[in-house]
Coordinates of C-alpha atoms and ligand atoms in Angstrom, one line a residue:
X16 CA -15.9 13.0 -15.3
X17 CA -12.6 11.8 -16.8
X18 CA -10.2 11.1 -13.8
X19 CA -6.6 10.6 -14.6
X20 CA -5.0 8.6 -11.8
X21 CA -1.4 8.3 -11.2
X22 CA 0.0 6.2 -8.1
X23 CA 3.4 5.9 -7.9
X24 CA 3.8 2.6 -6.0
X25 CA 7.3 1.4 -4.7
X26 CA 7.8 -0.8 -7.9
X27 CA 6.1 1.3 -10.8
X28 CA 3.7 4.2 -11.4
X29 CA 0.2 2.6 -12.4
X30 CA -1.9 5.4 -14.2
X31 CA -5.5 4.7 -15.1
X32 CA -8.4 6.8 -17.1
X33 CA -11.5 6.6 -14.8
X34 CA -14.5 7.7 -16.6
X35 CA -17.7 8.2 -14.3
X36 CA -16.2 5.9 -11.9
X37 CA -15.2 3.0 -14.0
X38 CA -11.7 2.2 -15.1
X39 CA -11.3 2.4 -18.9
X40 CA -7.7 2.3 -19.7
X41 CA -4.5 0.9 -17.3
X42 CA -0.9 1.5 -17.7
X43 CA 2.5 0.7 -15.9
X44 CA 5.4 2.5 -16.1
X45 CA 8.7 2.8 -14.9
X46 CA 9.8 5.2 -12.5
X47 CA 13.3 5.7 -13.4
X48 CA 12.4 8.9 -14.6
X49 CA 9.5 10.4 -13.0
X50 CA 9.2 13.2 -15.1
X51 CA 9.3 11.1 -18.2
X52 CA 6.6 8.8 -16.6
X53 CA 4.0 11.7 -15.8
X54 CA 4.6 13.2 -19.4
X55 CA 3.8 9.7 -21.1
X56 CA 0.7 9.3 -18.7
X57 CA -0.5 12.7 -19.9
X58 CA 0.4 12.2 -23.4
X59 CA -1.8 8.9 -23.5
X60 CA -5.0 10.2 -22.0
X61 CA -4.7 14.1 -22.8
X62 CA -8.2 14.9 -22.7
X63 CA -9.2 14.7 -18.9
X64 CA -10.9 17.1 -16.4
X65 CA -8.8 16.4 -13.2
X66 CA -5.4 14.1 -12.1
X67 CA -5.8 12.6 -9.1
X68 CA -2.2 11.5 -7.6
X69 CA -1.7 9.0 -4.7
X70 CA 0.2 10.2 -1.8
X71 CA 1.1 7.4 0.8
X72 CA 1.8 9.9 3.4
X73 CA -0.8 12.9 4.2
X74 CA 0.1 13.5 8.1
X75 CA -2.3 14.5 10.0
X76 CA -5.0 14.8 7.0
X77 CA -7.7 12.7 7.0
X78 CA -9.6 13.3 3.6
X79 CA -8.3 14.4 0.3
X80 CA -7.1 17.6 -1.1
X81 CA -6.4 19.7 -4.2
X82 CA -3.2 20.7 -4.6
X83 CA -1.6 23.9 -4.7
X84 CA 2.0 24.2 -5.0
X85 CA 2.0 25.2 -0.8
X86 CA 0.5 22.3 -0.4
X87 CA 3.1 20.1 -2.6
X88 CA 5.8 22.0 -0.4
X89 CA 4.1 21.0 2.7
X90 CA 3.5 17.0 1.6
X91 CA 7.6 17.0 0.5
X92 CA 8.4 17.5 4.1
X93 CA 6.9 14.2 4.6
X94 CA 9.1 12.3 1.9
X95 CA 11.8 11.4 4.6
X96 CA 9.4 8.9 6.4
X97 CA 7.8 7.4 2.8
X98 CA 11.3 7.5 0.8
X99 CA 10.0 5.2 -1.5
X100 CA 7.1 6.5 -2.8
X101 CA 6.5 10.4 -1.1
X102 CA 9.3 12.0 -3.5
X103 CA 7.8 10.7 -6.6
X104 CA 4.4 12.1 -5.8
X105 CA 5.9 14.9 -5.2
X106 CA 7.7 15.1 -8.3
X107 CA 4.8 14.1 -10.2
X108 CA 2.2 16.6 -8.9
X109 CA 4.9 19.6 -10.3
X110 CA 5.4 18.1 -13.2
X111 CA 1.2 18.2 -13.7
X112 CA 1.6 21.7 -12.9
X113 CA 3.9 22.4 -15.0
X114 CA 2.7 20.5 -18.1
X115 CA -0.6 21.3 -17.4
X116 CA -1.2 24.3 -15.9
X117 CA -5.0 25.4 -15.1
X118 CA -5.9 21.5 -14.7
X119 CA -7.0 20.8 -11.1
X120 CA -4.7 18.3 -9.5
X121 CA -5.9 16.4 -6.5
X122 CA -4.1 13.9 -4.0
X123 CA -5.4 11.1 -1.8
X124 CA -3.4 9.7 0.8
X125 CA -3.2 5.9 2.2
X126 CA -2.7 7.5 5.7
X127 CA -6.2 8.9 5.9
X128 CA -7.8 5.7 6.1
X129 CA -6.2 4.5 9.2
X130 CA -6.7 8.0 10.8
X131 CA -8.8 6.7 13.3
X132 CA -7.0 3.8 14.6
X133 CA -8.0 3.2 18.2
X134 CA -4.5 4.5 20.6
X135 CA -3.8 0.9 21.4
X136 CA -3.1 0.2 17.6
X137 CA -1.6 3.8 16.9
X138 CA 0.6 4.2 20.1
X139 CA 4.4 3.1 20.1
X140 CA 5.3 2.2 23.7
X141 CA 8.1 4.9 23.8
X142 CA 8.4 8.0 26.2
X143 CA 5.2 9.8 26.7
X144 CA 7.4 13.1 25.7
X145 CA 7.9 11.3 22.5
X146 CA 4.4 10.9 21.5
X147 CA 2.6 13.2 23.2
X148 CA 2.1 15.7 20.5
X149 CA 0.7 13.0 18.2
X150 CA 3.6 12.5 15.2
X151 CA 5.5 9.6 16.2
X152 CA 2.7 7.3 15.8
X153 CA 1.7 4.6 13.8
X154 CA 0.2 6.0 10.5
X155 CA -0.7 2.8 8.6
X156 CA -0.8 2.6 4.7
X157 CA -2.0 1.0 1.6
X158 CA -5.2 2.9 2.9
X159 CA -7.0 3.3 -0.7
X160 CA -6.6 -0.5 -1.5
X161 CA -8.3 -1.0 2.0
X162 CA -10.8 1.3 1.5
X163 CA -11.4 -0.2 -1.7
X164 CA -11.5 -3.8 -0.8
X165 CA -13.9 -2.7 2.4
X166 CA -16.4 -1.3 -0.5
X167 CA -15.8 -4.5 -2.4
X168 CA -16.3 -7.1 0.5
X169 CA -19.6 -5.1 1.6
X170 CA -21.1 -5.7 -1.6
X171 CA -19.7 -9.2 -2.4
X172 CA -20.8 -10.8 1.3
X173 CA -23.8 -8.4 1.2
X174 CA -23.5 -7.9 4.5
X175 CA -24.0 -4.5 6.5
X176 CA -20.5 -4.3 8.1
X177 CA -18.1 -6.9 7.5
X178 CA -14.8 -7.5 9.8
X179 CA -12.4 -8.5 8.0
X180 CA -8.9 -8.7 7.4
X181 CA -7.1 -7.1 4.2
X182 CA -3.9 -8.4 2.7
X183 CA -2.0 -6.3 0.6
X184 CA 0.7 -7.9 -1.5
X185 CA 2.4 -6.1 -4.0
X186 CA 6.1 -4.7 -3.8
X187 CA 4.8 -3.4 0.0
X188 CA 2.9 -5.7 1.9
X189 CA 0.7 -5.0 4.4
X190 CA -2.4 -6.5 6.9
X191 CA -5.2 -4.2 8.1
X192 CA -8.0 -5.3 10.1
X193 CA -11.1 -3.1 9.3
X194 CA -14.4 -3.3 11.0
X195 CA -17.3 -0.6 10.3
X196 CA -15.5 0.5 7.5
X197 CA -12.3 1.6 9.6
X198 CA -9.1 0.3 10.1
X199 CA -8.6 -0.9 13.8
X200 CA -5.1 -2.0 13.6
X201 CA -2.7 -2.8 10.6
X202 CA 0.9 -3.9 10.4
X203 CA 2.4 -0.1 8.5
X204 CA 3.7 2.2 11.1
X205 CA 5.2 5.5 11.3
X206 CA 6.4 4.9 8.0
X207 CA 5.6 2.0 5.4
X208 CA 8.8 0.2 6.5
X209 CA 7.4 -1.9 9.4
X210 CA 5.2 -5.2 9.0
X211 CA 5.8 -8.5 7.2
X212 CA 9.2 -8.6 4.9
X213 CA 8.6 -6.8 1.2
X214 CA 10.1 -7.1 -2.0
X215 CA 12.7 -4.3 -1.2
X216 CA 11.9 -3.5 2.1
X217 CA 13.1 -5.5 5.7
X218 CA 9.7 -5.1 7.4
X219 CA 9.9 -5.1 11.2
X220 CA 13.3 -6.1 12.5
X221 CA 14.3 -6.0 16.3
X222 CA 15.5 -2.1 16.5
X223 CA 18.5 -3.4 18.8
X224 CA 19.9 -5.0 16.2
X225 CA 19.7 -2.4 13.9
X226 CA 21.5 -0.5 17.0
X227 CA 24.2 -2.8 17.1
X228 CA 25.2 -2.9 13.1
X229 CA 25.3 0.9 13.2
X230 CA 27.4 0.7 16.2
X231 CA 29.7 -1.8 15.2
X232 CA 29.7 -1.6 11.5
X233 CA 29.6 0.7 12.0
X234 CA 26.9 2.6 9.4
X235 CA 26.1 5.9 8.8
X236 CA 22.1 6.6 8.7
X237 CA 22.0 6.8 5.1
X238 CA 23.6 3.8 4.8
X239 CA 21.2 2.0 7.2
X240 CA 18.2 3.6 5.4
X241 CA 19.3 2.3 2.0
X242 CA 19.8 -1.1 3.5
X243 CA 16.4 -1.2 5.3
X244 CA 14.7 0.0 1.9
X245 CA 16.3 -0.7 -0.8
X246 CA 18.8 -4.4 -0.1
X247 CA 16.3 -6.2 2.3
X248 CA 13.2 -8.2 2.1
X249 CA 13.2 -10.8 -0.9
X250 CA 15.9 -8.9 -2.7
X251 CA 18.1 -9.1 -0.3
X252 CA 17.3 -13.0 0.7
X253 CA 17.3 -14.0 -2.2
X254 CA 20.0 -11.6 -4.3
X255 CA 17.3 -10.8 -6.7
X256 CA 15.5 -7.4 -7.5
X257 CA 12.8 -8.6 -4.8
X258 CA 10.4 -8.9 -7.8
X259 CA 8.1 -12.2 -7.2
X260 CA 8.5 -13.1 -10.7
X261 CA 12.7 -13.7 -10.5
X262 CA 12.3 -15.1 -7.1
X263 CA 9.8 -17.8 -7.7
X264 CA 11.5 -18.2 -10.6
X265 CA 15.1 -19.0 -8.9
X266 CA 13.0 -20.9 -5.9
X267 CA 12.0 -23.3 -8.9
X268 CA 15.5 -24.2 -10.1
X269 CA 16.2 -25.2 -6.2
X270 CA 18.4 -22.1 -5.2
X271 CA 18.4 -22.4 -1.4
X272 CA 18.3 -18.9 -0.8
X273 CA 15.6 -18.2 -2.9
X274 CA 13.4 -21.1 -1.2
X275 CA 14.3 -19.7 2.5
X276 CA 13.1 -15.8 1.3
X277 CA 9.7 -17.5 0.0
X278 CA 9.4 -18.9 3.2
X279 CA 10.4 -16.2 5.5
X280 CA 8.3 -14.2 3.4
X281 CA 5.1 -16.3 3.8
X282 CA 5.9 -16.8 7.3
X283 CA 5.9 -13.2 8.3
X284 CA 2.7 -12.2 6.3
X285 CA 0.8 -15.2 8.0
X286 CA 2.0 -14.4 11.3
X287 CA 0.6 -10.7 10.8
X288 CA -2.5 -12.1 9.8
X289 CA -2.6 -13.9 12.9
X290 CA -1.6 -11.0 14.8
X291 CA -4.4 -8.5 13.2
X292 CA -7.1 -11.3 13.6
X293 CA -7.4 -10.3 17.3
X294 CA -8.2 -7.1 16.5
X295 CA -11.3 -7.8 15.1
X296 CA -14.5 -9.7 17.1
X297 CA -15.3 -12.1 14.1
X298 CA -13.3 -12.9 10.9
X299 CA -16.4 -12.3 8.1
X300 CA -13.6 -12.7 5.1
X301 CA -10.1 -12.2 4.3
X302 CA -9.1 -10.2 1.2
X303 CA -5.8 -10.7 -0.7
X304 CA -5.3 -7.6 -3.0
X305 CA -2.1 -5.9 -4.7
X306 CA 0.0 -7.1 -7.7
X307 CA 1.2 -10.1 -6.0
X308 CA -2.5 -11.3 -5.3
X309 CA -3.3 -10.4 -9.1
X310 CA -0.2 -11.8 -10.7
X311 CA 1.1 -14.8 -8.5
X312 CA -2.6 -16.0 -7.2
X313 CA -0.4 -19.6 -6.7
X314 CA 1.0 -18.2 -3.8
X315 CA -2.3 -17.4 -2.0
X316 CA -2.8 -20.9 -2.1
X317 CA 0.5 -21.7 -0.4
X318 CA 0.3 -18.7 1.9
X319 CA -3.1 -20.1 3.4
X320 CA -1.9 -23.5 3.4
X321 CA -0.4 -22.2 7.0
X322 CA -4.0 -20.2 7.6
X323 CA -5.8 -23.6 8.8
X324 CA -5.6 -22.7 12.3
X325 CA -7.8 -19.5 12.2
X326 CA -10.2 -21.1 9.8
X327 CA -8.7 -19.8 6.6
X328 CA -8.8 -21.8 3.5
X329 CA -8.8 -21.6 -0.2
X330 CA -9.0 -23.8 -3.1
X331 CA -6.0 -23.6 -5.4
X332 CA -8.4 -23.8 -8.5
X333 CA -10.7 -20.9 -7.8
X334 CA -7.0 -18.9 -6.6
X335 CA -6.2 -19.2 -10.3
X336 CA -9.2 -17.3 -11.7
X337 CA -9.6 -13.5 -12.8
X338 CA -11.5 -10.5 -11.3
X339 CA -12.5 -10.0 -7.7
X340 CA -13.5 -13.3 -6.4
X341 CA -14.0 -16.1 -4.1
X342 CA -11.7 -18.5 -3.4
X343 CA -12.5 -20.1 -0.3
X344 CA -14.2 -23.3 -0.7
X345 CA -17.9 -22.8 -0.8
X346 CA -18.4 -24.8 3.0
X347 CA -15.4 -23.0 4.4
X348 CA -16.0 -21.2 8.0
X349 CA -14.1 -17.8 6.4
X350 CA -15.1 -16.2 3.3
X351 CA -11.6 -15.4 1.2
X352 CA -11.4 -13.5 -1.7
X353 CA -8.9 -12.0 -4.4
X354 CA -9.3 -8.9 -5.3
X355 CA -8.4 -6.3 -8.4
X356 CA -6.2 -3.2 -6.5
X357 CA -8.9 -0.4 -6.5
X358 CA -6.5 2.4 -5.5
X359 CA -7.2 4.5 -9.3
X360 CA -11.1 4.0 -8.3
X361 CA -10.5 5.1 -5.0
X362 CA -8.4 8.1 -6.3
X363 CA -11.3 8.7 -8.5
X364 CA -14.1 8.8 -6.0
X365 CA -12.1 11.4 -4.1
X366 CA -11.4 13.6 -6.9
X367 CA -15.0 13.8 -8.3
X368 CA -16.2 14.4 -4.2
X369 CA -13.7 17.1 -3.9
X370 CA -14.4 18.7 -6.9
X371 CA -18.3 18.4 -6.4
X372 CA -18.1 20.0 -2.8
X373 CA -15.9 22.7 -4.5
X374 CA -18.4 23.7 -7.1
X375 CA -21.7 23.9 -5.0
Ligands
ADP200 N1 3.1 -7.7 -15.3 C1 3.0 -8.5 -14.7 N2 3.4 -9.7 -14.9 C2 3.9 -10.8 -13.5 N3 3.8 -9.9 -12.1 C3 3.6 -8.5 -12.2 C4 3.2 -8.0 -13.1 N4 3.3 -6.5 -12.5 C5 3.8 -7.0 -11.0 N5 3.9 -8.3 -10.7 C6 4.0 -8.6 -9.3 O1 3.3 -7.6 -8.9 C7 4.5 -7.1 -7.9 C8 4.6 -5.7 -7.3 O2 3.4 -5.5 -7.0 P1 2.6 -3.8 -7.0 O3 1.3 -4.1 -6.4 O4 2.5 -3.9 -8.7 O5 3.7 -3.3 -6.3 P2 4.3 -1.6 -5.9 O6 2.6 -0.9 -5.9 O7 4.1 -1.6 -4.9 O8 4.9 -1.1 -6.8 C9 5.9 -7.8 -8.2 O9 6.4 -8.4 -7.2 C10 5.4 -8.9 -9.1 O10 5.8 -10.0 -8.6
UVW201 C1 2.8 1.9 1.1 C2 3.3 1.0 0.2 O1 4.2 0.3 0.4 O2 2.8 1.0 -1.3 P1 3.1 0.1 -2.5 O3 2.9 -1.5 -2.1 O4 2.1 0.5 -3.5 O5 4.9 0.1 -2.9
MG202 MG1 1.2 -0.6 -4.9

């Protein structure tokens, strides 16, 4: 089966052609014009059996679905909960319907992988009346990436049910604790804003600070949303666009804001790794994945430099290799892997499984 995958991340649209489970072509495109990006992807790989789109938010959905205009309308209602991602996925789906009527279009959800989070990890300590309907809770994101890491770490360790930490470092950043192939805790929450600092997102901040600024600035909800999603994180701290290429280049010139931004970024990821570790009984492995892992592997060596207390260490030379690989020294207590982001492979797997059930 030939599956065209469309994965709108917060910094670019990744598009792949996956044939019978193997990616055979890949392109990253600007999301400045989502309709144009959809047209480019469909034009590049015109002979496909199905289009599979990543939606970060699926609400209470626990698995992939076939999209109809009605389902897309329902998913659009989740736009406010993932404003950097969900509107792009909705727009892509509508554009594929328009350009290729009759072509099956499927959606896979980041949130699905976390849909069995234990209550102590999914519940916020808020009034029961707020949380009792099960909507105001921690959902978790980057689920397709974690699911792929779970598959690969099981193959690479040749172990039944490894307990591991999945650190997804892209424009969005999250850390997830995985046991028995399931997410048992994760750093992103009700929205993909919670957790470590990201390219343009603040990550977690004391809600008391947000209340104070809204009261005293004063600031509208829209202005606060724009600040936390677009003008914070590495971008806000360093005065760049938040892309680590720009931040590291500025750090290398001795710029103190960029140096501080990288220090905060690394510290908050390490802190989250420490926090996630306690949700596991043991750490069989740590997986680093996402665009930063693929393109700035030297940063993984810097990050791991502060993780010795957890038995996590890497060999800087191994960090610089390619593909899915062990990057810890052979005698290290915890196996550390750098992996390619396999969201496209997971999208294609979901698409094949949904269509095969439909055709039974
Ligand atoms: N072609 C590239 N060359 C160097 N670095 C890149 C490249 N593409 C992505 N990156 C790095 O990956 C980060 C984005 O990660 P990615 O997983 O692509 O983000 P997202 O999916 O959230 O849009 C950027 O901050 C940048 O540091
Ligand atoms: C959920 C999320 O932040 O995704 P990405 O890293 O692709 O922007
Ligand atoms: Mg991404």
